[in-house]
């Protein structure tokens, strides 16, 4: 076996230093909107920039200076060398999407709010007041010439997706329009309704060839199968609709098939296609997802990837990943060879096939390779303290983009070039492992939490991937300098495990350690006889997850939260006890600084201020941000949202807590009901932007500790019978905490009934409740006889509880003599009457319901009217259902022009909890003679 050389690091892990690079950024700086990968492995980035920016990462200087928020297109080699960059526009513009064709041409789409001049002097006039404008343009392979452009405008207009076919002949764009407008010289009038559309453009000339308008479909993203230029797919991007629409078009714009997919899924990524299949990605939670015979049960909020048959639209496979926390698929890419890659975020511990990932803080990011044939996860990596904004792949080169804070970025097994400060965009080149047995440390845990000075700490690797058993030792360090990397001579060794028999872990003392950041590191060494190549991970000491906490996600998102009025989104909690803690998770985009306010309103109307005057110019205001009364920074100090700045990420205390009105106001109140998130953009803004979306939000409710378990038993009535036996069925109920095993003894006791004669006695039997069980039956056999006797009673008595108390220790059994009617609450139809009006042309039926309260089995005037009874009746061939009034009366609707002799009235059913109907077979004759006896059917 040969030694590995340093250049093989790229084949070992995607996180080697020369596989990652920053793009220049800061504020002002670079914002990458989207990326595309070319057939030769080069990366094309499209976005906007402000100020003067050097786009060359190397020793050279290639400065571009913007005149506002200018658009740029840049091309980089796989190792990050700048191959070309161009200032595409002047003026204020926004970047949407980018695509490349096999000839190296680049296609971009964007929007603008002022007059714009594209590369080559192409002028786009400023849109009129109240009109939105967008464009699509083609650049040649040298990025020096704008070959053509198309412009569109309407009351609202966007171009949210762009794709080319495999031949480079056609360009497809997807978008959304509202009202009256024009695109590429083609006028449209959508009659003040939101409508998605797909358009085809000749790649050579820029001629618009056709547009297909898709009713009731929102923002449209588009993809073309790189192996089949005739397979064009579109999917509705996330909007106010609960369902996502997916469809296939032919090259003439005709719909081949169209379908909606389970509305419990929140789709987060544009679709991708290859080799006759279509792939979608997103997340789901709360409810079971059903996909063409495949049912997925959520474990918290789970990441999801789905494969569809491109010919039919049928789901061929669906895979979920994650754990009990928040896990989401945020970006998806596939190449012509069928290599499928997924990127997103996960919380705490998450499972991706054979890979267990452990977040070093509350949430980290993942990149995973997926088997496109069946959706199984091939290999997965984690990295932390960054966002995922896009992914692209081509011929073994996969790129992920996002933003990060260089001071705290966590890329295992390689240092990202560090900058002093600022929020910078990054590009990561991912190369699948050539050797699938190369170990990976995907995270580990430290306990107990929090770790105190001088205490014992247990450090355990959870996320070690080592299928071939190549790891020979794992060393654990305290990260003294806080750089989240093992620094020899600086970081303190806590301990080394060289056995790994029961997993890799050590127990060490924290005496002498400075635990301000509470950060530890794990470094695994393998193949030591050849070359020691460490793989490392970090673990922040975190409080354990409360397994009793439940997360509820809103399903009426995304929600438009543009300028005024107050917007609301709700979450319904069907069943929840008393609240002990509430946290709010938010995913919000908003384009204008300092204009957004938010409140959380509980089911009883309690209102808590979350923040005021938030917002961020690039729209990424909050990405998986948690509002939590107990939020602290890395040093353990409380951090209020006023202490942070947009874009917000991580945990913050609500602004209202500063005045004593935090989320703790919900503690002690019921969690059941409707929770409402209120959002208000309260500032008029004349410039571009001033728009946004509530992309997702959820609440995590932790219940108060349940009361101690307690036993009770019900009373029972039974009809004795003349012979044989009958059974008295008791139910013993455990209330309160049901998480532990408890037990109780029970015995019978005579009252007037005698054990051995009237019933079979029981002595000191035991009833055991395993965790989760709240009620169990107990049966007692009653003996029948023909003796004339009064009703008799006996008791079932509870005693000697273990792990619980007894609140009601005895259940009374009443044995009713078989020659006497059973005293029970019986409902019956006392009378049916007909009402008429308009001289007998219109008729309705009236039913009077009473209860045999005295149990004599007779119909008398003393029987009370039964109010609130649910009754189902037929009248003149029609069925009516309703509830009786306080007089026990239910009336049907009037039926017009109904003749005598061809209709009847009939009580079909009576329902009221605890009651039975006609159990004594009471007189049910027709009451047409008015004798006061009950009717069941009345003819006229």
JSON list of N, CA and C in Angstrom, two decimals, residues 17 21 30 83 133 228 276-277 288 318 336 398 400 431 457 498 515 596 682 721 728 744 757 857 867:
[
{"chain": "A", "resi": 17, "resn": "UNK", "atom": "N", "xyz": [-7.60, 22.62, 2.55]},
{"chain": "A", "resi": 17, "resn": "UNK", "atom": "CA", "xyz": [-7.44, 24.07, 2.43]},
{"chain": "A", "resi": 17, "resn": "UNK", "atom": "C", "xyz": [-7.51, 24.54, 0.98]},
{"chain": "A", "resi": 21, "resn": "UNK", "atom": "N", "xyz": [-12.20, 28.54, -0.88]},
{"chain": "A", "resi": 21, "resn": "UNK", "atom": "CA", "xyz": [-11.69, 29.91, -0.96]},
{"chain": "A", "resi": 21, "resn": "UNK", "atom": "C", "xyz": [-12.80, 30.90, -0.70]},
{"chain": "A", "resi": 30, "resn": "UNK", "atom": "N", "xyz": [-19.30, 41.58, -1.76]},
{"chain": "A", "resi": 30, "resn": "UNK", "atom": "CA", "xyz": [-19.85, 40.71, -2.79]},
{"chain": "A", "resi": 30, "resn": "UNK", "atom": "C", "xyz": [-21.01, 39.91, -2.22]},
{"chain": "A", "resi": 83, "resn": "UNK", "atom": "N", "xyz": [-10.42, 33.44, -13.74]},
{"chain": "A", "resi": 83, "resn": "UNK", "atom": "CA", "xyz": [-10.25, 33.29, -15.18]},
{"chain": "A", "resi": 83, "resn": "UNK", "atom": "C", "xyz": [-10.90, 34.43, -15.95]},
{"chain": "A", "resi": 133, "resn": "UNK", "atom": "N", "xyz": [-39.53, 45.47, -13.27]},
{"chain": "A", "resi": 133, "resn": "UNK", "atom": "CA", "xyz": [-38.86, 45.07, -14.50]},
{"chain": "A", "resi": 133, "resn": "UNK", "atom": "C", "xyz": [-37.79, 44.03, -14.21]},
{"chain": "A", "resi": 228, "resn": "UNK", "atom": "N", "xyz": [-31.44, 14.92, -22.15]},
{"chain": "A", "resi": 228, "resn": "UNK", "atom": "CA", "xyz": [-32.61, 14.90, -23.02]},
{"chain": "A", "resi": 228, "resn": "UNK", "atom": "C", "xyz": [-33.13, 16.32, -23.20]},
{"chain": "A", "resi": 276, "resn": "UNK", "atom": "N", "xyz": [-33.46, 11.06, -17.33]},
{"chain": "A", "resi": 276, "resn": "UNK", "atom": "CA", "xyz": [-34.86, 10.69, -17.29]},
{"chain": "A", "resi": 276, "resn": "UNK", "atom": "C", "xyz": [-35.53, 10.79, -15.95]},
{"chain": "A", "resi": 277, "resn": "UNK", "atom": "N", "xyz": [-34.86, 11.35, -14.96]},
{"chain": "A", "resi": 277, "resn": "UNK", "atom": "CA", "xyz": [-35.43, 11.50, -13.63]},
{"chain": "A", "resi": 277, "resn": "UNK", "atom": "C", "xyz": [-35.43, 12.96, -13.20]},
{"chain": "A", "resi": 288, "resn": "UNK", "atom": "N", "xyz": [-47.30, 13.17, 8.81]},
{"chain": "A", "resi": 288, "resn": "UNK", "atom": "CA", "xyz": [-46.78, 12.13, 7.94]},
{"chain": "A", "resi": 288, "resn": "UNK", "atom": "C", "xyz": [-46.92, 12.58, 6.49]},
{"chain": "A", "resi": 318, "resn": "UNK", "atom": "N", "xyz": [-38.22, 8.21, -2.11]},
{"chain": "A", "resi": 318, "resn": "UNK", "atom": "CA", "xyz": [-38.19, 9.38, -1.22]},
{"chain": "A", "resi": 318, "resn": "UNK", "atom": "C", "xyz": [-37.37, 9.00, 0.00]},
{"chain": "A", "resi": 336, "resn": "UNK", "atom": "N", "xyz": [-24.72, 15.25, -15.50]},
{"chain": "A", "resi": 336, "resn": "UNK", "atom": "CA", "xyz": [-25.19, 14.38, -16.57]},
{"chain": "A", "resi": 336, "resn": "UNK", "atom": "C", "xyz": [-24.86, 12.92, -16.32]},
{"chain": "A", "resi": 398, "resn": "UNK", "atom": "N", "xyz": [-17.98, 19.67, -7.53]},
{"chain": "A", "resi": 398, "resn": "UNK", "atom": "CA", "xyz": [-19.21, 20.16, -6.91]},
{"chain": "A", "resi": 398, "resn": "UNK", "atom": "C", "xyz": [-18.86, 21.36, -6.04]},
{"chain": "A", "resi": 400, "resn": "UNK", "atom": "N", "xyz": [-20.26, 24.49, -3.42]},
{"chain": "A", "resi": 400, "resn": "UNK", "atom": "CA", "xyz": [-21.28, 24.99, -2.51]},
{"chain": "A", "resi": 400, "resn": "UNK", "atom": "C", "xyz": [-20.93, 26.44, -2.18]},
{"chain": "A", "resi": 431, "resn": "UNK", "atom": "N", "xyz": [-15.12, 17.31, -3.49]},
{"chain": "A", "resi": 431, "resn": "UNK", "atom": "CA", "xyz": [-14.71, 16.20, -4.35]},
{"chain": "A", "resi": 431, "resn": "UNK", "atom": "C", "xyz": [-14.98, 14.91, -3.59]},
{"chain": "A", "resi": 457, "resn": "UNK", "atom": "N", "xyz": [-15.14, 15.65, 32.87]},
{"chain": "A", "resi": 457, "resn": "UNK", "atom": "CA", "xyz": [-15.86, 15.77, 31.61]},
{"chain": "A", "resi": 457, "resn": "UNK", "atom": "C", "xyz": [-15.68, 14.50, 30.80]},
{"chain": "A", "resi": 498, "resn": "UNK", "atom": "N", "xyz": [-6.84, 4.95, 22.64]},
{"chain": "A", "resi": 498, "resn": "UNK", "atom": "CA", "xyz": [-6.20, 4.16, 21.59]},
{"chain": "A", "resi": 498, "resn": "UNK", "atom": "C", "xyz": [-6.82, 2.78, 21.47]},
{"chain": "A", "resi": 515, "resn": "UNK", "atom": "N", "xyz": [-12.30, 27.82, 30.74]},
{"chain": "A", "resi": 515, "resn": "UNK", "atom": "CA", "xyz": [-13.48, 27.30, 30.07]},
{"chain": "A", "resi": 515, "resn": "UNK", "atom": "C", "xyz": [-14.41, 28.41, 29.59]},
{"chain": "A", "resi": 596, "resn": "UNK", "atom": "N", "xyz": [-38.58, 46.15, 10.21]},
{"chain": "A", "resi": 596, "resn": "UNK", "atom": "CA", "xyz": [-39.44, 45.01, 10.48]},
{"chain": "A", "resi": 596, "resn": "UNK", "atom": "C", "xyz": [-39.59, 44.80, 11.99]},
{"chain": "A", "resi": 682, "resn": "UNK", "atom": "N", "xyz": [-43.27, 48.86, 9.13]},
{"chain": "A", "resi": 682, "resn": "UNK", "atom": "CA", "xyz": [-44.00, 50.07, 9.49]},
{"chain": "A", "resi": 682, "resn": "UNK", "atom": "C", "xyz": [-43.39, 51.35, 8.91]},
{"chain": "A", "resi": 721, "resn": "UNK", "atom": "N", "xyz": [-79.22, -11.21, 34.37]},
{"chain": "A", "resi": 721, "resn": "UNK", "atom": "CA", "xyz": [-79.59, -12.35, 33.52]},
{"chain": "A", "resi": 721, "resn": "UNK", "atom": "C", "xyz": [-80.16, -13.49, 34.34]},
{"chain": "A", "resi": 728, "resn": "UNK", "atom": "N", "xyz": [-68.78, -7.63, 34.53]},
{"chain": "A", "resi": 728, "resn": "UNK", "atom": "CA", "xyz": [-68.66, -6.22, 34.94]},
{"chain": "A", "resi": 728, "resn": "UNK", "atom": "C", "xyz": [-67.27, -5.73, 34.52]},
{"chain": "A", "resi": 744, "resn": "UNK", "atom": "N", "xyz": [-50.57, -1.31, 40.94]},
{"chain": "A", "resi": 744, "resn": "UNK", "atom": "CA", "xyz": [-51.54, -1.19, 42.02]},
{"chain": "A", "resi": 744, "resn": "UNK", "atom": "C", "xyz": [-52.24, -2.53, 42.18]},
{"chain": "A", "resi": 757, "resn": "UNK", "atom": "N", "xyz": [-71.54, -16.26, 45.34]},
{"chain": "A", "resi": 757, "resn": "UNK", "atom": "CA", "xyz": [-72.95, -16.52, 45.06]},
{"chain": "A", "resi": 757, "resn": "UNK", "atom": "C", "xyz": [-73.43, -15.62, 43.92]},
{"chain": "A", "resi": 857, "resn": "UNK", "atom": "N", "xyz": [-89.10, 2.69, 31.80]},
{"chain": "A", "resi": 857, "resn": "UNK", "atom": "CA", "xyz": [-89.38, 2.06, 30.52]},
{"chain": "A", "resi": 857, "resn": "UNK", "atom": "C", "xyz": [-90.70, 2.47, 29.92]},
{"chain": "A", "resi": 867, "resn": "UNK", "atom": "N", "xyz": [-82.18, 18.09, 25.61]},
{"chain": "A", "resi": 867, "resn": "UNK", "atom": "CA", "xyz": [-81.53, 19.14, 24.81]},
{"chain": "A", "resi": 867, "resn": "UNK", "atom": "C", "xyz": [-80.11, 18.72, 24.44]}
]
